[in-house]
Amino acid sequence: MRLLYHFPLDAASRKIRLMLAEKGLACELREERPWERREEFLALNPAGEVPVLVTEAGLALADHRAIAEYLEETHPTPALIGGDPSARAEVRRLAGWFEDKFHREVTAYLVEEKISKRLAGRGHPDSAAVRAGHANIHVHLDYIGWLTDRRAWLAGEQFSLADIAAAAELSAVDYVGDVPWDAHQGARDWYARVKSRPSFRPILGDHIPGAPPPKHYADLDF
Amino acid sequence: MRLLYHFPLDAASRKIRLMLAEKGLACELREERPWERREEFLALNPAGEVPVLVTEAGLALADHRAIAEYLEETHPTPALIGGDPSARAEVRRLAGWFEDKFHREVTAYLVEEKISKRLAGRGHPDSAAVRAGHANIHVHLDYIGWLTDRRAWLAGEQFSLADIAAAAELSAVDYVGDVPWDAHQGARDWYARVKSRPSFRPILGDHIPGAPPPKHYADLDF
C-alpha cells in the first residue's frame, strides 16, 4: 500500500491526506517529526520536510505541491485541479495563497510557535509572534468570506484543491484554538461545509499527546 | 501582446521571463515595485506580489507557480515539465527546492537585504542575515554539483523548469556578487550552460539604477 510520512499538525501533510481521501486512495500513515532529522527520512527527502509519499511502486515523492500535481495526474477523478487552464490557474493561485501567504503570516506564527517549537524543545512561544498571527488572520478570513459570497467554493463552482489547501491551514490553527470564527460568519459557513466532508474525519481525530485540541475542534456545529 | 508585471531582481519574475523565452512567447515587460502597493496592481493581484501575467485575452494570472503551470498547459512545446508523472514530480520537487528552500535560506538573506530593502527605504542590510546567506549557499551549490554529476540537467536528461527555477534564484544572487563559484566547479559548469542559452540574454542585461552588477555577472566565461 502507499505510505505517507506526515506530521499531524503540518498543514502540507494535511493537504495531501485530504487529497488522498477525496480521491478514495487508501494510504498508510507514518508520523515523522522532521526536526529530529532521522537519517532514513533524509534519504527519502534531502530537504528533510514532510509530507513524503511512497507510492505502491516504491517511488518516494517529496514537496507537497509536486505530490499534489502527481496525484491529480495519476488519479484525475474526481478532479481537484479541474476545468480549463484559466480555471486551473485560479485553483493553483488560491491554493498558493494559503500555502504561502496564510502559512507565513498566520500558521507559522501560531502553530509552529505553540506546538512544533515545544515538541522540538526550542522553548516557549514568542508572544510577539503569536500576536502577529492573531492580527494577520482576519484579512484571510475576510477574503474567504468575500470569495464565498461570489462563488460556491473558493476557486469557483467546484470543490477544489484551493478549498483543501485553505482548510488544511485553518484546521491546524483551529487545533490550537486560534481562529476567531465568531467575527467571520462567511468563513465559518464555508469551513462547516468542508469540515462535514468524510475526507475530513481523520483530521478531526488527530490528537497530539500533551496538547489536546479545544472542544469545538472536532465539532461539526462549532 | 501579453504583458508581464515583474521586478528585475525578483527570482520568481525571472523564472517566468525565462519560461516565456524558452517557449518562444513574446511578452511586454512592465517593471513593478511591489512594496509600493499601487492600487491598480493590487486590483490585478490582491497578494501584491510579482510576477503577474496578463494574457492576450486580458486574463490576469498571479502566483508564479500557477503561471508556470498555465504556460506549460497552454504552450506544451518545448516541454519544461516533461516526461511521465514521476519525471514531472522530480522537475517540480527540484523547482520547489530552489523556489522555497534556496530562496528562504539564501536569496532572501542576500538579495532582499542588499537591494530590495534599500530600494524600499527600509534601511541597511542586516549583517547577520548576510552572513547566514553566505553560509547557507554552499550546501545548495554542492547539491547542484551532485545532481549534475549524475544527470545532464538538474531533474534528468532534459533541460527543465528545475534548471530555470534554480538559475533564476542563482542569477539574482550573482547580481549582488555573492555566489562563491570558485569553490563549486560542478555548479559553475552547469550555470555556464544555462547562462549561454538565448533565453538568458535579457536577464544578463538587467541593470538596477544605482546598483550595477559585478563585471562577471553578464560574462559567459566567468
GROMACS .gro file of N, CA, C and O in nm, chain A residues 70-183:
model
  456
   70TYR      N    1   0.113   1.528  -0.885
   70TYR     CA    2   0.129   1.387  -0.920
   70TYR      C    3  -0.002   1.311  -0.896
   70TYR      O    4  -0.048   1.233  -0.981
   71LEU      N    5  -0.065   1.333  -0.781
   71LEU     CA    6  -0.191   1.263  -0.751
   71LEU      C    7  -0.299   1.304  -0.852
   71LEU      O    8  -0.378   1.220  -0.896
   72GLU      N    9  -0.302   1.431  -0.889
   72GLU     CA   10  -0.403   1.477  -0.986
   72GLU      C   11  -0.377   1.416  -1.124
   72GLU      O   12  -0.472   1.379  -1.193
   73GLU      N   13  -0.250   1.402  -1.161
   73GLU     CA   14  -0.219   1.345  -1.293
   73GLU      C   15  -0.246   1.195  -1.299
   73GLU      O   16  -0.292   1.143  -1.399
   74THR      N   17  -0.215   1.125  -1.189
   74THR     CA   18  -0.228   0.979  -1.192
   74THR      C   19  -0.368   0.933  -1.153
   74THR      O   20  -0.406   0.821  -1.187
   75HIS      N   21  -0.443   1.017  -1.080
   75HIS     CA   22  -0.580   0.982  -1.040
   75HIS      C   23  -0.669   1.103  -1.065
   75HIS      O   24  -0.710   1.172  -0.971
   76PRO      N   25  -0.702   1.129  -1.192
   76PRO     CA   26  -0.768   1.254  -1.227
   76PRO      C   27  -0.914   1.266  -1.181
   76PRO      O   28  -0.969   1.377  -1.185
   77THR      N   29  -0.975   1.155  -1.135
   77THR     CA   30  -1.116   1.162  -1.095
   77THR      C   31  -1.132   1.126  -0.947
   77THR      O   32  -1.078   1.024  -0.905
   78PRO      N   33  -1.204   1.205  -0.867
   78PRO     CA   34  -1.261   1.335  -0.904
   78PRO      C   35  -1.153   1.442  -0.920
   78PRO      O   36  -1.053   1.440  -0.847
   79ALA      N   37  -1.176   1.534  -1.013
   79ALA     CA   38  -1.078   1.641  -1.036
   79ALA      C   39  -1.074   1.734  -0.916
   79ALA      O   40  -1.177   1.777  -0.866
   80LEU      N   41  -0.953   1.765  -0.872
   80LEU     CA   42  -0.937   1.866  -0.767
   80LEU      C   43  -0.865   1.990  -0.820
   80LEU      O   44  -0.859   2.093  -0.754
   81ILE      N   45  -0.805   1.976  -0.939
   81ILE     CA   46  -0.750   2.092  -1.012
   81ILE      C   47  -0.817   2.085  -1.148
   81ILE      O   48  -0.757   2.040  -1.247
   82GLY      N   49  -0.946   2.122  -1.152
   82GLY     CA   50  -1.025   2.094  -1.272
   82GLY      C   51  -1.053   2.214  -1.359
   82GLY      O   52  -1.019   2.327  -1.324
   83GLY      N   53  -1.113   2.186  -1.474
   83GLY     CA   54  -1.157   2.292  -1.564
   83GLY      C   55  -1.052   2.325  -1.669
   83GLY      O   56  -0.956   2.251  -1.689
   84ASP      N   57  -1.072   2.439  -1.737
   84ASP     CA   58  -0.979   2.480  -1.843
   84ASP      C   59  -0.854   2.541  -1.778
   84ASP      O   60  -0.849   2.560  -1.655
   85PRO      N   61  -0.750   2.571  -1.859
   85PRO     CA   62  -0.626   2.621  -1.798
   85PRO      C   63  -0.646   2.744  -1.709
   85PRO      O   64  -0.578   2.758  -1.607
   86SER      N   65  -0.739   2.833  -1.744
   86SER     CA   66  -0.755   2.952  -1.658
   86SER      C   67  -0.823   2.915  -1.526
   86SER      O   68  -0.789   2.970  -1.420
   87ALA      N   69  -0.918   2.821  -1.529
   87ALA     CA   70  -0.981   2.775  -1.404
   87ALA      C   71  -0.877   2.703  -1.317
   87ALA      O   72  -0.874   2.719  -1.194
   88ARG      N   73  -0.791   2.625  -1.381
   88ARG     CA   74  -0.686   2.554  -1.308
   88ARG      C   75  -0.586   2.654  -1.247
   88ARG      O   76  -0.536   2.635  -1.135
   89ALA      N   77  -0.558   2.761  -1.320
   89ALA     CA   78  -0.467   2.865  -1.267
   89ALA      C   79  -0.528   2.930  -1.143
   89ALA      O   80  -0.457   2.964  -1.048
   90GLU      N   81  -0.661   2.947  -1.143
   90GLU     CA   82  -0.727   3.008  -1.027
   90GLU      C   83  -0.723   2.913  -0.906
   90GLU      O   84  -0.701   2.957  -0.794
   91VAL      N   85  -0.741   2.784  -0.931
   91VAL     CA   86  -0.727   2.687  -0.821
   91VAL      C   87  -0.586   2.695  -0.762
   91VAL      O   88  -0.568   2.704  -0.640
   92ARG      N   89  -0.487   2.695  -0.850
   92ARG     CA   90  -0.348   2.697  -0.802
   92ARG      C   91  -0.312   2.830  -0.736
   92ARG      O   92  -0.235   2.833  -0.639
   93ARG      N   93  -0.363   2.941  -0.787
   93ARG     CA   94  -0.336   3.072  -0.724
   93ARG      C   95  -0.387   3.072  -0.580
   93ARG      O   96  -0.317   3.114  -0.488
   94LEU      N   97  -0.508   3.023  -0.561
   94LEU     CA   98  -0.566   3.028  -0.426
   94LEU      C   99  -0.504   2.923  -0.334
   94LEU      O  100  -0.484   2.948  -0.215
   95ALA      N  101  -0.473   2.806  -0.388
   95ALA     CA  102  -0.400   2.708  -0.305
   95ALA      C  103  -0.269   2.772  -0.261
   95ALA      O  104  -0.231   2.767  -0.143
   96GLY      N  105  -0.199   2.838  -0.354
   96GLY     CA  106  -0.073   2.905  -0.322
   96GLY      C  107  -0.092   3.016  -0.219
   96GLY      O  108  -0.007   3.035  -0.131
   97TRP      N  109  -0.201   3.090  -0.229
   97TRP     CA  110  -0.231   3.196  -0.131
   97TRP      C  111  -0.227   3.139   0.010
   97TRP      O  112  -0.163   3.195   0.100
   98PHE      N  113  -0.293   3.026   0.030
   98PHE     CA  114  -0.299   2.971   0.166
   98PHE      C  115  -0.170   2.899   0.205
   98PHE      O  116  -0.122   2.911   0.317
   99GLU      N  117  -0.111   2.827   0.111
   99GLU     CA  118   0.014   2.754   0.142
   99GLU      C  119   0.130   2.849   0.169
   99GLU      O  120   0.218   2.817   0.249
  100ASP      N  121   0.133   2.961   0.098
  100ASP     CA  122   0.246   3.053   0.113
  100ASP      C  123   0.212   3.165   0.210
  100ASP      O  124   0.275   3.180   0.314
  101LYS      N  125   0.115   3.246   0.170
  101LYS     CA  126   0.088   3.373   0.239
  101LYS      C  127   0.022   3.348   0.376
  101LYS      O  128   0.071   3.396   0.479
  102PHE      N  129  -0.087   3.271   0.378
  102PHE     CA  130  -0.152   3.241   0.505
  102PHE      C  131  -0.054   3.166   0.596
  102PHE      O  132  -0.043   3.194   0.715
  103HIS      N  133   0.018   3.070   0.539
  103HIS     CA  134   0.111   2.991   0.620
  103HIS      C  135   0.215   3.081   0.687
  103HIS      O  136   0.242   3.070   0.806
  104ARG      N  137   0.274   3.170   0.606
  104ARG     CA  138   0.381   3.257   0.656
  104ARG      C  139   0.326   3.360   0.755
  104ARG      O  140   0.391   3.393   0.854
  105GLU      N  141   0.206   3.412   0.730
  105GLU     CA  142   0.152   3.522   0.811
  105GLU      C  143   0.072   3.474   0.932
  105GLU      O  144   0.050   3.551   1.024
  106VAL      N  145   0.026   3.349   0.929
  106VAL     CA  146  -0.061   3.302   1.037
  106VAL      C  147  -0.011   3.169   1.097
  106VAL      O  148   0.027   3.161   1.214
  107THR      N  149  -0.012   3.063   1.017
  107THR     CA  150   0.017   2.928   1.070
  107THR      C  151   0.155   2.922   1.134
  107THR      O  152   0.171   2.864   1.243
  108ALA      N  153   0.254   2.980   1.067
  108ALA     CA  154   0.390   2.974   1.123
  108ALA      C  155   0.396   3.043   1.259
  108ALA      O  156   0.462   2.995   1.351
  109TYR      N  157   0.323   3.154   1.273
  109TYR     CA  158   0.324   3.228   1.399
  109TYR      C  159   0.249   3.155   1.510
  109TYR      O  160   0.282   3.168   1.627
  110LEU      N  161   0.143   3.083   1.476
  110LEU     CA  162   0.060   3.024   1.581
  110LEU      C  163   0.093   2.877   1.604
  110LEU      O  164   0.131   2.838   1.714
  111VAL      N  165   0.083   2.794   1.501
  111VAL     CA  166   0.102   2.650   1.520
  111VAL      C  167   0.249   2.619   1.549
  111VAL      O  168   0.281   2.542   1.640
  112GLU      N  169   0.338   2.679   1.471
  112GLU     CA  170   0.480   2.647   1.494
  112GLU      C  171   0.526   2.700   1.630
  112GLU      O  172   0.600   2.632   1.701
  113GLU      N  173   0.481   2.819   1.666
  113GLU     CA  174   0.521   2.873   1.797
  113GLU      C  175   0.464   2.791   1.912
  113GLU      O  176   0.530   2.766   2.011
  114LYS      N  177   0.335   2.752   1.900
  114LYS     CA  178   0.269   2.690   2.015
  114LYS      C  179   0.292   2.540   2.026
  114LYS      O  180   0.287   2.483   2.134
  115ILE      N  181   0.311   2.472   1.913
  115ILE     CA  182   0.320   2.325   1.917
  115ILE      C  183   0.459   2.276   1.874
  115ILE      O  184   0.534   2.218   1.952
  116SER      N  185   0.495   2.304   1.749
  116SER     CA  186   0.619   2.246   1.695
  116SER      C  187   0.740   2.289   1.779
  116SER      O  188   0.828   2.208   1.809
  117LYS      N  189   0.742   2.417   1.817
  117LYS     CA  190   0.856   2.469   1.893
  117LYS      C  191   0.871   2.393   2.026
  117LYS      O  192   0.980   2.357   2.065
  118ARG      N  193   0.757   2.370   2.092
  118ARG     CA  194   0.762   2.299   2.220
  118ARG      C  195   0.806   2.155   2.202
  118ARG      O  196   0.893   2.104   2.274
  119LEU      N  197   0.747   2.089   2.102
  119LEU     CA  198   0.783   1.949   2.079
  119LEU      C  199   0.930   1.935   2.042
  119LEU      O  200   0.994   1.837   2.076
  120ALA      N  201   0.981   2.034   1.971
  120ALA     CA  202   1.121   2.027   1.929
  120ALA      C  203   1.216   2.074   2.039
  120ALA      O  204   1.337   2.078   2.017
  121GLY      N  205   1.159   2.112   2.156
  121GLY     CA  206   1.244   2.156   2.267
  121GLY      C  207   1.313   2.288   2.240
  121GLY      O  208   1.423   2.314   2.288
  122ARG      N  209   1.247   2.377   2.163
  122ARG     CA  210   1.306   2.507   2.133
  122ARG      C  211   1.243   2.617   2.217
  122ARG      O  212   1.241   2.733   2.177
  123GLY      N  213   1.189   2.581   2.333
  123GLY     CA  214   1.142   2.682   2.427
  123GLY      C  215   0.996   2.721   2.411
  123GLY      O  216   0.918   2.650   2.350
  124HIS      N  217   0.963   2.838   2.468
  124HIS     CA  218   0.824   2.884   2.476
  124HIS      C  219   0.785   2.966   2.355
  124HIS      O  220   0.872   3.021   2.287
  125PRO      N  221   0.655   2.978   2.330
  125PRO     CA  222   0.610   3.063   2.218
  125PRO      C  223   0.655   3.206   2.238
  125PRO      O  224   0.655   3.257   2.351
  126ASP      N  225   0.694   3.271   2.131
  126ASP     CA  226   0.729   3.412   2.133
  126ASP      C  227   0.599   3.491   2.126
  126ASP      O  228   0.524   3.482   2.029
  127SER      N  229   0.571   3.571   2.230
  127SER     CA  230   0.439   3.635   2.237
  127SER      C  231   0.419   3.737   2.125
  127SER      O  232   0.306   3.757   2.079
  128ALA      N  233   0.525   3.799   2.076
  128ALA     CA  234   0.510   3.894   1.965
  128ALA      C  235   0.466   3.819   1.838
  128ALA      O  236   0.382   3.867   1.762
  129ALA      N  237   0.522   3.700   1.818
  129ALA     CA  238   0.483   3.619   1.701
  129ALA      C  239   0.337   3.579   1.711
  129ALA      O  240   0.261   3.587   1.614
  130VAL      N  241   0.295   3.535   1.830
  130VAL     CA  242   0.156   3.494   1.849
  130VAL      C  243   0.062   3.612   1.824
  130VAL      O  244  -0.040   3.598   1.756
  131ARG      N  245   0.100   3.729   1.874
  131ARG     CA  246   0.016   3.848   1.850
  131ARG      C  247   0.007   3.878   1.700
  131ARG      O  248  -0.099   3.913   1.650
  132ALA      N  249   0.118   3.865   1.629
  132ALA     CA  250   0.117   3.891   1.485
  132ALA      C  251   0.023   3.794   1.415
  132ALA      O  252  -0.056   3.833   1.328
  133GLY      N  253   0.028   3.667   1.451
  133GLY     CA  254  -0.062   3.567   1.391
  133GLY      C  255  -0.207   3.602   1.415
  133GLY      O  256  -0.290   3.596   1.323
  134HIS      N  257  -0.238   3.643   1.538
  134HIS     CA  258  -0.377   3.681   1.570
  134HIS      C  259  -0.422   3.803   1.491
  134HIS      O  260  -0.536   3.812   1.448
  135ALA      N  261  -0.330   3.898   1.469
  135ALA     CA  262  -0.366   4.018   1.394
  135ALA      C  263  -0.384   3.986   1.246
  135ALA      O  264  -0.473   4.039   1.180
  136ASN      N  265  -0.300   3.897   1.194
  136ASN     CA  266  -0.300   3.871   1.049
  136ASN      C  267  -0.415   3.785   1.002
  136ASN      O  268  -0.450   3.787   0.884
  137ILE      N  269  -0.474   3.703   1.090
  137ILE     CA  270  -0.570   3.604   1.042
  137ILE      C  271  -0.698   3.669   0.986
  137ILE      O  272  -0.760   3.614   0.895
  138HIS      N  273  -0.734   3.789   1.038
  138HIS     CA  274  -0.863   3.848   0.999
  138HIS      C  275  -0.875   3.874   0.849
  138HIS      O  276  -0.978   3.844   0.789
  139VAL      N  277  -0.770   3.928   0.789
  139VAL     CA  278  -0.780   3.962   0.647
  139VAL      C  279  -0.802   3.835   0.562
  139VAL      O  280  -0.873   3.837   0.463
  140HIS      N  281  -0.744   3.724   0.608
  140HIS     CA  282  -0.761   3.599   0.533
  140HIS      C  283  -0.903   3.544   0.549
  140HIS      O  284  -0.961   3.492   0.453
  141LEU      N  285  -0.958   3.554   0.670
  141LEU     CA  286  -1.096   3.508   0.690
  141LEU      C  287  -1.193   3.597   0.612
  141LEU      O  288  -1.291   3.549   0.555
  142ASP      N  289  -1.163   3.727   0.608
  142ASP     CA  290  -1.245   3.818   0.526
  142ASP      C  291  -1.239   3.777   0.378
  142ASP      O  292  -1.339   3.783   0.307
  143TYR      N  293  -1.120   3.740   0.333
  143TYR     CA  294  -1.104   3.703   0.192
  143TYR      C  295  -1.185   3.577   0.160
  143TYR      O  296  -1.251   3.569   0.055
  144ILE      N  297  -1.185   3.480   0.252
  144ILE     CA  298  -1.267   3.360   0.232
  144ILE      C  299  -1.415   3.399   0.223
  144ILE      O  300  -1.488   3.352   0.136
  145GLY      N  301  -1.458   3.489   0.311
  145GLY     CA  302  -1.597   3.535   0.307
  145GLY      C  303  -1.630   3.606   0.177
  145GLY      O  304  -1.736   3.584   0.116
  146TRP      N  305  -1.539   3.690   0.131
  146TRP     CA  306  -1.558   3.765   0.006
  146TRP      C  307  -1.569   3.668  -0.112
  146TRP      O  308  -1.658   3.681  -0.196
  147LEU      N  309  -1.480   3.569  -0.115
  147LEU     CA  310  -1.483   3.472  -0.226
  147LEU      C  311  -1.612   3.390  -0.224
  147LEU      O  312  -1.676   3.370  -0.328
  148THR      N  313  -1.652   3.342  -0.105
  148THR     CA  314  -1.768   3.252  -0.100
  148THR      C  315  -1.900   3.329  -0.106
  148THR      O  316  -2.006   3.269  -0.120
  149ASP      N  317  -1.896   3.463  -0.097
  149ASP     CA  318  -2.015   3.543  -0.133
  149ASP      C  319  -2.040   3.537  -0.284
  149ASP      O  320  -2.150   3.561  -0.330
  150ARG      N  321  -1.934   3.510  -0.359
  150ARG     CA  322  -1.940   3.519  -0.505
  150ARG      C  323  -1.936   3.385  -0.575
  150ARG      O  324  -1.965   3.375  -0.695
  151ARG      N  325  -1.894   3.281  -0.504
  151ARG     CA  326  -1.871   3.150  -0.564
  151ARG      C  327  -1.918   3.043  -0.466
  151ARG      O  328  -1.914   3.065  -0.345
  152ALA      N  329  -1.949   2.924  -0.518
  152ALA     CA  330  -1.990   2.814  -0.429
  152ALA      C  331  -1.873   2.769  -0.342
  152ALA      O  332  -1.888   2.740  -0.224
  153TRP      N  333  -1.755   2.761  -0.404
  153TRP     CA  334  -1.633   2.722  -0.333
  153TRP      C  335  -1.526   2.826  -0.362
  153TRP      O  336  -1.547   2.917  -0.443
  154LEU      N  337  -1.408   2.813  -0.300
  154LEU     CA  338  -1.311   2.924  -0.308
  154LEU      C  339  -1.271   2.960  -0.450
  154LEU      O  340  -1.263   3.077  -0.485
  155ALA      N  341  -1.245   2.859  -0.535
  155ALA     CA  342  -1.192   2.889  -0.668
  155ALA      C  343  -1.300   2.888  -0.776
  155ALA      O  344  -1.270   2.913  -0.893
  156GLY      N  345  -1.424   2.857  -0.741
  156GLY     CA  346  -1.529   2.854  -0.843
  156GLY      C  347  -1.647   2.769  -0.799
  156GLY      O  348  -1.674   2.757  -0.678
  157GLU      N  349  -1.713   2.706  -0.894
  157GLU     CA  350  -1.835   2.631  -0.860
  157GLU      C  351  -1.806   2.491  -0.808
  157GLU      O  352  -1.894   2.424  -0.756
  158GLN      N  353  -1.682   2.446  -0.825
  158GLN     CA  354  -1.646   2.311  -0.779
  158GLN      C  355  -1.555   2.315  -0.657
  158GLN      O  356  -1.466   2.400  -0.649
  159PHE      N  357  -1.576   2.222  -0.568
  159PHE     CA  358  -1.481   2.196  -0.459
  159PHE      C  359  -1.346   2.163  -0.522
  159PHE      O  360  -1.340   2.087  -0.619
  160SER      N  361  -1.238   2.219  -0.469
  160SER     CA  362  -1.107   2.200  -0.535
  160SER      C  363  -0.992   2.199  -0.435
  160SER      O  364  -1.011   2.216  -0.313
  161LEU      N  365  -0.873   2.185  -0.490
  161LEU     CA  366  -0.750   2.191  -0.410
  161LEU      C  367  -0.738   2.323  -0.335
  161LEU      O  368  -0.673   2.328  -0.229
  162ALA      N  369  -0.800   2.429  -0.386
  162ALA     CA  370  -0.796   2.557  -0.314
  162ALA      C  371  -0.867   2.544  -0.179
  162ALA      O  372  -0.816   2.591  -0.076
  163ASP      N  373  -0.984   2.480  -0.178
  163ASP     CA  374  -1.056   2.458  -0.051
  163ASP      C  375  -0.974   2.368   0.041
  163ASP      O  376  -0.966   2.391   0.162
  164ILE      N  377  -0.914   2.264  -0.017
  164ILE     CA  378  -0.834   2.171   0.063
  164ILE      C  379  -0.713   2.242   0.126
  164ILE      O  380  -0.687   2.226   0.245
  165ALA      N  381  -0.643   2.321   0.046
  165ALA     CA  382  -0.524   2.389   0.097
  165ALA      C  383  -0.561   2.488   0.207
  165ALA      O  384  -0.493   2.497   0.311
  166ALA      N  385  -0.669   2.562   0.186
  166ALA     CA  386  -0.713   2.660   0.286
  166ALA      C  387  -0.758   2.590   0.414
  166ALA      O  388  -0.722   2.631   0.525
  167ALA      N  389  -0.836   2.483   0.398
  167ALA     CA  390  -0.887   2.412   0.517
  167ALA      C  391  -0.775   2.341   0.591
  167ALA      O  392  -0.779   2.328   0.714
  168ALA      N  393  -0.674   2.295   0.519
  168ALA     CA  394  -0.560   2.230   0.585
  168ALA      C  395  -0.490   2.329   0.677
  168ALA      O  396  -0.458   2.297   0.793
  169GLU      N  397  -0.467   2.450   0.629
  169GLU     CA  398  -0.403   2.553   0.712
  169GLU      C  399  -0.494   2.591   0.830
  169GLU      O  400  -0.451   2.594   0.946
  170LEU      N  401  -0.621   2.622   0.798
  170LEU     CA  402  -0.711   2.668   0.903
  170LEU      C  403  -0.735   2.563   1.010
  170LEU      O  404  -0.748   2.594   1.128
  171SER      N  405  -0.741   2.436   0.969
  171SER     CA  406  -0.767   2.331   1.067
  171SER      C  407  -0.651   2.318   1.165
  171SER      O  408  -0.671   2.287   1.282
  172ALA      N  409  -0.529   2.342   1.116
  172ALA     CA  410  -0.413   2.336   1.207
  172ALA      C  411  -0.420   2.452   1.307
  172ALA      O  412  -0.392   2.434   1.426
  173VAL      N  413  -0.459   2.570   1.260
  173VAL     CA  414  -0.472   2.685   1.351
  173VAL      C  415  -0.589   2.663   1.446
  173VAL      O  416  -0.582   2.698   1.565
  174ASP      N  417  -0.697   2.600   1.396
  174ASP     CA  418  -0.813   2.572   1.481
  174ASP      C  419  -0.777   2.473   1.592
  174ASP      O  420  -0.834   2.478   1.700
  175TYR      N  421  -0.681   2.385   1.564
  175TYR     CA  422  -0.638   2.287   1.666
  175TYR      C  423  -0.579   2.359   1.787
  175TYR      O  424  -0.592   2.312   1.900
  176VAL      N  425  -0.512   2.471   1.764
  176VAL     CA  426  -0.458   2.545   1.878
  176VAL      C  427  -0.558   2.649   1.929
  176VAL      O  428  -0.527   2.728   2.019
  177GLY      N  429  -0.679   2.649   1.871
  177GLY     CA  430  -0.787   2.731   1.926
  177GLY      C  431  -0.783   2.877   1.888
  177GLY      O  432  -0.843   2.962   1.955
  178ASP      N  433  -0.715   2.909   1.777
  178ASP     CA  434  -0.687   3.050   1.748
  178ASP      C  435  -0.762   3.107   1.629
  178ASP      O  436  -0.720   3.209   1.573
  179VAL      N  437  -0.874   3.045   1.587
  179VAL     CA  438  -0.949   3.102   1.476
  179VAL      C  439  -1.070   3.179   1.531
  179VAL      O  440  -1.155   3.120   1.598
  180PRO      N  441  -1.078   3.310   1.507
  180PRO     CA  442  -1.189   3.391   1.559
  180PRO      C  443  -1.315   3.373   1.474
  180PRO      O  444  -1.359   3.465   1.405
  181TRP      N  445  -1.376   3.255   1.482
  181TRP     CA  446  -1.491   3.223   1.396
  181TRP      C  447  -1.606   3.320   1.416
  181TRP      O  448  -1.678   3.354   1.321
  182ASP      N  449  -1.627   3.364   1.542
  182ASP     CA  450  -1.743   3.449   1.572
  182ASP      C  451  -1.747   3.576   1.489
  182ASP      O  452  -1.854   3.628   1.460
  183ALA      N  453  -1.629   3.625   1.453
  183ALA     CA  454  -1.624   3.752   1.380
  183ALA      C  455  -1.632   3.733   1.229
  183ALA      O  456  -1.626   3.831   1.155
   0.00000   0.00000   0.00000
